[in-house]
PDB file of C-alpha atoms in Angstrom:
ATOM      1  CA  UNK A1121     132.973  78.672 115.000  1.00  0.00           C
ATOM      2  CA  UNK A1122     133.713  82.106 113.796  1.00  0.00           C
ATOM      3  CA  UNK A1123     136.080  82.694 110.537  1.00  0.00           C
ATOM      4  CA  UNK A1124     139.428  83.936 111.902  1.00  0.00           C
ATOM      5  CA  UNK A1125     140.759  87.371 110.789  1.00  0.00           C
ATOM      6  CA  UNK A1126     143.517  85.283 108.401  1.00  0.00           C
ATOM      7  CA  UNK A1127     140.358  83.322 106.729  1.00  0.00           C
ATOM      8  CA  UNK A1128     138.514  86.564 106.037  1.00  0.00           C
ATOM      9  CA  UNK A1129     141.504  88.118 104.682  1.00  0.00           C
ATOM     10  CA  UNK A1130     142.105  85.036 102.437  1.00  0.00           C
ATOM     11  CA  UNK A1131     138.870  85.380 101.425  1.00  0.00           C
ATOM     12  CA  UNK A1132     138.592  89.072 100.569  1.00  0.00           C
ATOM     13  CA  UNK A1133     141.563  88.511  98.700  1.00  0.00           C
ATOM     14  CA  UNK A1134     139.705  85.690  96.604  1.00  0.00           C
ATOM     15  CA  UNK A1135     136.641  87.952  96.583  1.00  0.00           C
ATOM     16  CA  UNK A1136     138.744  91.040  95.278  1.00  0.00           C
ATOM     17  CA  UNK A1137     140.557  88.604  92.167  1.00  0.00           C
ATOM     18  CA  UNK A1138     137.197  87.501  91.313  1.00  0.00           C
ATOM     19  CA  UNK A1139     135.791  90.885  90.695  1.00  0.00           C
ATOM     20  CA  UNK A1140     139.139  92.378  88.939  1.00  0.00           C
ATOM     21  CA  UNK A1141     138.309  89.166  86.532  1.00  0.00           C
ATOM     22  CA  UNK A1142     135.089  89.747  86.129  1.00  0.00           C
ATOM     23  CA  UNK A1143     135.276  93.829  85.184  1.00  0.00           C
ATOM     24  CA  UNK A1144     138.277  92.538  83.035  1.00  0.00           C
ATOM     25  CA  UNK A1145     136.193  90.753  80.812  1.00  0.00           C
ATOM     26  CA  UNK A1146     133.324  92.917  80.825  1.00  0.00           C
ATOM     27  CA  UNK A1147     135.928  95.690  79.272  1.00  0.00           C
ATOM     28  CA  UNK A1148     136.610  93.100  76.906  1.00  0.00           C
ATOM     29  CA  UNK A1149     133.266  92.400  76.025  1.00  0.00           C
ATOM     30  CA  UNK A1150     132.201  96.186  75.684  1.00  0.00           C
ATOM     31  CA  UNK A1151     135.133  96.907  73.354  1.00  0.00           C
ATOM     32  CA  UNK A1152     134.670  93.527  71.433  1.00  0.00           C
ATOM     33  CA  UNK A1153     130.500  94.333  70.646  1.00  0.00           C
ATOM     34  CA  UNK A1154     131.511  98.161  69.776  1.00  0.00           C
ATOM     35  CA  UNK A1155     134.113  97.457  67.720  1.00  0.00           C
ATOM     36  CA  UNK A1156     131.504  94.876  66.007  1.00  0.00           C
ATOM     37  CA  UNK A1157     129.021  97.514  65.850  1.00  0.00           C
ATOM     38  CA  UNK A1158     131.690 100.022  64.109  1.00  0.00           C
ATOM     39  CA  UNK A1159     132.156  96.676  61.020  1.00  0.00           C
ATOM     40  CA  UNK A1160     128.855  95.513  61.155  1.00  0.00           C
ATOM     41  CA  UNK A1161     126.993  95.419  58.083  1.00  0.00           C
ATOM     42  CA  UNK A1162     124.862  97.924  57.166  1.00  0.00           C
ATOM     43  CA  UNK A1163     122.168  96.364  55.448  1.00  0.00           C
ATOM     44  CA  UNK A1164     121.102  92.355  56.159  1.00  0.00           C
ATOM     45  CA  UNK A1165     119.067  92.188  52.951  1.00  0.00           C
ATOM     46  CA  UNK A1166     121.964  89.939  51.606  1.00  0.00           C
ATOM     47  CA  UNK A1167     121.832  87.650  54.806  1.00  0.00           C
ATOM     48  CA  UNK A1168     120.536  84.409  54.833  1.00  0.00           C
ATOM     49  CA  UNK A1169     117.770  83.580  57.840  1.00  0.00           C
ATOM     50  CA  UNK A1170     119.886  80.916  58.850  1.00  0.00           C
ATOM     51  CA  UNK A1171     122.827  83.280  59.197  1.00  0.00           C
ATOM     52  CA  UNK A1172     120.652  85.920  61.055  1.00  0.00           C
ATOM     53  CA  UNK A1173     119.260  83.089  63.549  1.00  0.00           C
ATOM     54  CA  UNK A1174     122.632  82.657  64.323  1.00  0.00           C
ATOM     55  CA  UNK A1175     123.212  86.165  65.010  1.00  0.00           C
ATOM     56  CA  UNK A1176     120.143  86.336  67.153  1.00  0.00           C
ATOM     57  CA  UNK A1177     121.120  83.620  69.256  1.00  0.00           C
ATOM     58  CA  UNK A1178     124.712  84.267  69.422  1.00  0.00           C
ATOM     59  CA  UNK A1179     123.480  88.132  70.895  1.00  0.00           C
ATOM     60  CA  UNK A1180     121.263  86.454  73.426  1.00  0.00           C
ATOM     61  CA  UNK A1181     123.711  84.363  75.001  1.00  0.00           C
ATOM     62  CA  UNK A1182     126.050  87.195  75.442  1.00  0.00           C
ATOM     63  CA  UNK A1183     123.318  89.308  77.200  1.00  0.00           C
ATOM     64  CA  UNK A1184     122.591  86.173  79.208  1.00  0.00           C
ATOM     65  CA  UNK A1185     126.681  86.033  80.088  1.00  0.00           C
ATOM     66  CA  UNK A1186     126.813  89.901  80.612  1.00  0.00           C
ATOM     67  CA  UNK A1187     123.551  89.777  83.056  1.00  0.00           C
ATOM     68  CA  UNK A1188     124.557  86.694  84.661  1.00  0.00           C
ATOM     69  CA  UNK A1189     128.351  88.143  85.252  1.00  0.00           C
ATOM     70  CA  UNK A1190     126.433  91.088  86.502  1.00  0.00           C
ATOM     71  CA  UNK A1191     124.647  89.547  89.349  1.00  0.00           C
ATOM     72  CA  UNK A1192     128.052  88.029  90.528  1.00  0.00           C
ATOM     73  CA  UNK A1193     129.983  91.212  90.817  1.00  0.00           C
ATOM     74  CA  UNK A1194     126.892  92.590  92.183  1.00  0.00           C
ATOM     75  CA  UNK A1195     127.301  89.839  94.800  1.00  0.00           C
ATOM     76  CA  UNK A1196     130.820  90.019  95.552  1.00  0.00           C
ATOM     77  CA  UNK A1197     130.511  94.078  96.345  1.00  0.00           C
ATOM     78  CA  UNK A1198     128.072  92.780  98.981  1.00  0.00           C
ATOM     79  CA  UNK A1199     130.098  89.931 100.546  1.00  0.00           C
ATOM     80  CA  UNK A1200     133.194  93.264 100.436  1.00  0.00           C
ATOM     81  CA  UNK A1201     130.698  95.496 101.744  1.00  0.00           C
ATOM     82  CA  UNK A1202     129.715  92.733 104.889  1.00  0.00           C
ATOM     83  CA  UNK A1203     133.529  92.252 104.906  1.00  0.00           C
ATOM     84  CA  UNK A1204     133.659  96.261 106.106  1.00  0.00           C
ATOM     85  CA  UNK A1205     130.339  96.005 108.642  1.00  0.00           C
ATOM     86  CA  UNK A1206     131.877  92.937 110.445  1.00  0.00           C
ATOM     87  CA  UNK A1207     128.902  90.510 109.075  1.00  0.00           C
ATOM     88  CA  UNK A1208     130.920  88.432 106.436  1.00  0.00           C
ATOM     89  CA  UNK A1209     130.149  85.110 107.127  1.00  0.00           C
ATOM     90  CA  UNK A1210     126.589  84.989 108.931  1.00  0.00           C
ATOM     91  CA  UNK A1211     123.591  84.000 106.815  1.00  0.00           C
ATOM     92  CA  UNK A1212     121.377  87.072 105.785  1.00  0.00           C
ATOM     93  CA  UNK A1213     117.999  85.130 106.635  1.00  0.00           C
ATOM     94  CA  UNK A1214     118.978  83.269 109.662  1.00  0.00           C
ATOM     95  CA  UNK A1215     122.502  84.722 111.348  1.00  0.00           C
ATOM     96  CA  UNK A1216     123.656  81.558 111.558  1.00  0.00           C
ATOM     97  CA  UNK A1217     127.408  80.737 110.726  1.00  0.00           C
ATOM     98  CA  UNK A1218     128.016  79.606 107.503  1.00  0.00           C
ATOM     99  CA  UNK A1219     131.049  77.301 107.014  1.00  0.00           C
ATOM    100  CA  UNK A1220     134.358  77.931 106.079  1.00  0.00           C
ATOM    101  CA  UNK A1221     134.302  75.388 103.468  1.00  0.00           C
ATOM    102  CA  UNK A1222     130.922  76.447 101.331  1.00  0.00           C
ATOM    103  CA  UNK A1223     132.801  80.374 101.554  1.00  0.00           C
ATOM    104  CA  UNK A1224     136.186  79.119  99.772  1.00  0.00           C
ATOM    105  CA  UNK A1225     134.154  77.247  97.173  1.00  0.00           C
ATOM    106  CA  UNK A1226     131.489  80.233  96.663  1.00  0.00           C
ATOM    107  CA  UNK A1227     133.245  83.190  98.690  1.00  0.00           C
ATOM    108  CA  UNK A1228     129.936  85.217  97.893  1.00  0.00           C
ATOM    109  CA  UNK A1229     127.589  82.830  99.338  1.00  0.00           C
ATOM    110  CA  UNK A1230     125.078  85.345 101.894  1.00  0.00           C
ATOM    111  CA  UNK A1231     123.152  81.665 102.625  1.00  0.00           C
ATOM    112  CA  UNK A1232     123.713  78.797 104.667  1.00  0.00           C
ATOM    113  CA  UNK A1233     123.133  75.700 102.541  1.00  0.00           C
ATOM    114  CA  UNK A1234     119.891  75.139 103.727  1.00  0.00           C
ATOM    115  CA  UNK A1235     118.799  78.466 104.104  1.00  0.00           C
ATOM    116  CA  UNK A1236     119.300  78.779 100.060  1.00  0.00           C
ATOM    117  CA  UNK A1237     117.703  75.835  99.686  1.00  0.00           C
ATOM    118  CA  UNK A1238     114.689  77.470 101.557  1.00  0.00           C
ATOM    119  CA  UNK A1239     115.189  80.521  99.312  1.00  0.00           C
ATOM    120  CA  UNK A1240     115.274  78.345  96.952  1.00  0.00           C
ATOM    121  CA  UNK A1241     111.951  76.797  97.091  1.00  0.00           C
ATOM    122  CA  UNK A1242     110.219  79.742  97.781  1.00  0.00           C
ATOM    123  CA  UNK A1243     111.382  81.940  95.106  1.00  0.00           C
ATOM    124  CA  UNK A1244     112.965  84.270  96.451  1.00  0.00           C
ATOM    125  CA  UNK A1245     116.434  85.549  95.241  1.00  0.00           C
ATOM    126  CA  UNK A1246     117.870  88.209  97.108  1.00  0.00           C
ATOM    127  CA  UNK A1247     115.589  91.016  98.195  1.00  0.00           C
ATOM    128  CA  UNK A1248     112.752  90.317  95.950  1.00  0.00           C
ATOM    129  CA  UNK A1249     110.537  87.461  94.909  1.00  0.00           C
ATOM    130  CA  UNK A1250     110.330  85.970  91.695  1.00  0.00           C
ATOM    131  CA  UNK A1251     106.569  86.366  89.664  1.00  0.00           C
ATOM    132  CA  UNK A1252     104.942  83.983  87.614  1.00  0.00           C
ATOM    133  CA  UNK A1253     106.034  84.143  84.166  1.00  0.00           C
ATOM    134  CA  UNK A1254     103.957  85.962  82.129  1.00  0.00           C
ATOM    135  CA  UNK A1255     102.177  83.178  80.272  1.00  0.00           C
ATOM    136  CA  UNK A1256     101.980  80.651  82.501  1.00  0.00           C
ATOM    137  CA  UNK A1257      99.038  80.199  84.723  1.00  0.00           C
ATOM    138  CA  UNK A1258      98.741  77.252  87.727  1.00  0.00           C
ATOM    139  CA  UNK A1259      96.935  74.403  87.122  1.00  0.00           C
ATOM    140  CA  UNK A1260      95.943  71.811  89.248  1.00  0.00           C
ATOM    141  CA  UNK A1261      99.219  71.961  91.078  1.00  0.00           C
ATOM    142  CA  UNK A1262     101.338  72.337  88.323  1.00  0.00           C
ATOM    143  CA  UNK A1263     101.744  75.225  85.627  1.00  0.00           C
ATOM    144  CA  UNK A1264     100.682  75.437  82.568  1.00  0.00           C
ATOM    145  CA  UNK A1265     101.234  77.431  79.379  1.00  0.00           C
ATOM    146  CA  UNK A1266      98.173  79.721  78.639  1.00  0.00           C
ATOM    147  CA  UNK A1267      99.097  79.983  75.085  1.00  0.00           C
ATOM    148  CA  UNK A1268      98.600  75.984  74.607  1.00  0.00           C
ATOM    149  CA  UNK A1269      95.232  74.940  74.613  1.00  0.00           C
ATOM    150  CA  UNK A1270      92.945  72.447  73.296  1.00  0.00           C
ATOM    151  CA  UNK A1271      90.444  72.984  69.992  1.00  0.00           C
ATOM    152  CA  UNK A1272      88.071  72.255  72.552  1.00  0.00           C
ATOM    153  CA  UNK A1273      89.288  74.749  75.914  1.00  0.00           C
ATOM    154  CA  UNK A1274      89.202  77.538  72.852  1.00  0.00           C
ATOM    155  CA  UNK A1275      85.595  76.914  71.462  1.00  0.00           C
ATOM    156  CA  UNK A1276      84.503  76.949  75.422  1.00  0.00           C
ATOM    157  CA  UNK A1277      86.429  80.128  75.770  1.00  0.00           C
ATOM    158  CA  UNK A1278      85.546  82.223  72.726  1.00  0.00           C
ATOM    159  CA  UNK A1279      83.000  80.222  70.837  1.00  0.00           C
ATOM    160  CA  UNK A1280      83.095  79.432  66.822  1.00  0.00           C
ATOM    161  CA  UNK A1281      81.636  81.054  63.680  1.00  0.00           C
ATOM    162  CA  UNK A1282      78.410  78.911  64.253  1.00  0.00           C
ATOM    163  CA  UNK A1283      77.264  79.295  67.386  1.00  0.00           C
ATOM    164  CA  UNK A1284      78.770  82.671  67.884  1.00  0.00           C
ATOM    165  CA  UNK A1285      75.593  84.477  67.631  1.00  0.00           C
ATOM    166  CA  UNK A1286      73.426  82.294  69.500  1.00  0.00           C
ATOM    167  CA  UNK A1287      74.062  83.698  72.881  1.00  0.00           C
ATOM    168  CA  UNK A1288      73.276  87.302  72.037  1.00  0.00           C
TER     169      UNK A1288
END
């Protein structure tokens, strides 16, 4: 059954609040990390490496947030923009309906259920694929880290001091 035009309007409404929230905290965010950057400290030869850890992390979970919050607004202007073409509501893969119910909870959703699921398991996330990570190769069906390997698997590979110029 097709949304009605008072669901779709209740929903762009939800969709609209959402992103007002969302570039409402990213303005806070921006002025918050400039106006540490303006106190910062100049030098951290004083700074423990405990305290700078911290730091670290405490940097990379905001650029997680920020890239994370990203994506989101990124896919609310798309549900709007299906809003406008008449095509809010249909899954992008298969044009099926998707329910009332999974839009309220997740009023961005472009996916049926199982159609993310499918997406899912396949890797794919939007319009492109996701790669293997860089050091990680497959192994016999499962991955592995390249960087870990046996004393042995690295004496195959490159060889040792002693029997490195026996093969020349």
């Amino acid at each position: 059954m097709s949304l009605s035009k008072q669901q779709i309007n209740e929903l762009e409404q939800n969709l609209l609040k959402m992103k007002k929230q969302l570039e409402e905290q990213q303005e806070l965010r921006e002025k918050d990390e400039s106006l540490q950057e303006s106190t910062g400290e100049i030098s951290s030869y004083d700074n423990h490496f405990g305290d700078m850890g911290s730091e670290l992390y405490d940097r990379e979970m905001a650029m997680a947030l920020d890239e994370n919050q990203e994506e989101t607004l990124e896919d609310i202007n798309e549900a709007l923009q299906r809003i406008e073409e008449g095509t809010y509501g249909k899954c992008v893969d298969t044009g099926e309906e998707i329910p009332y119910e999974r839009l309220k909870a997740l009023p961005y959703a472009k996916r049926t259920v199982q159609a993310q699921e499918k997406a899912d398991e396949e890797g794919k996330t939007d319009d492109y694929e996701i790669g293997e990570p860089s050091f990680v190769r497959k192994g016999e069906g499962k991955y592995e880290d390249s960087r870990m390997q046996s004393v042995d698997e690295i004496m195959e590979t490159h060889g040792n001091a002693s029997n490195k110029g026996e093969d020349a």
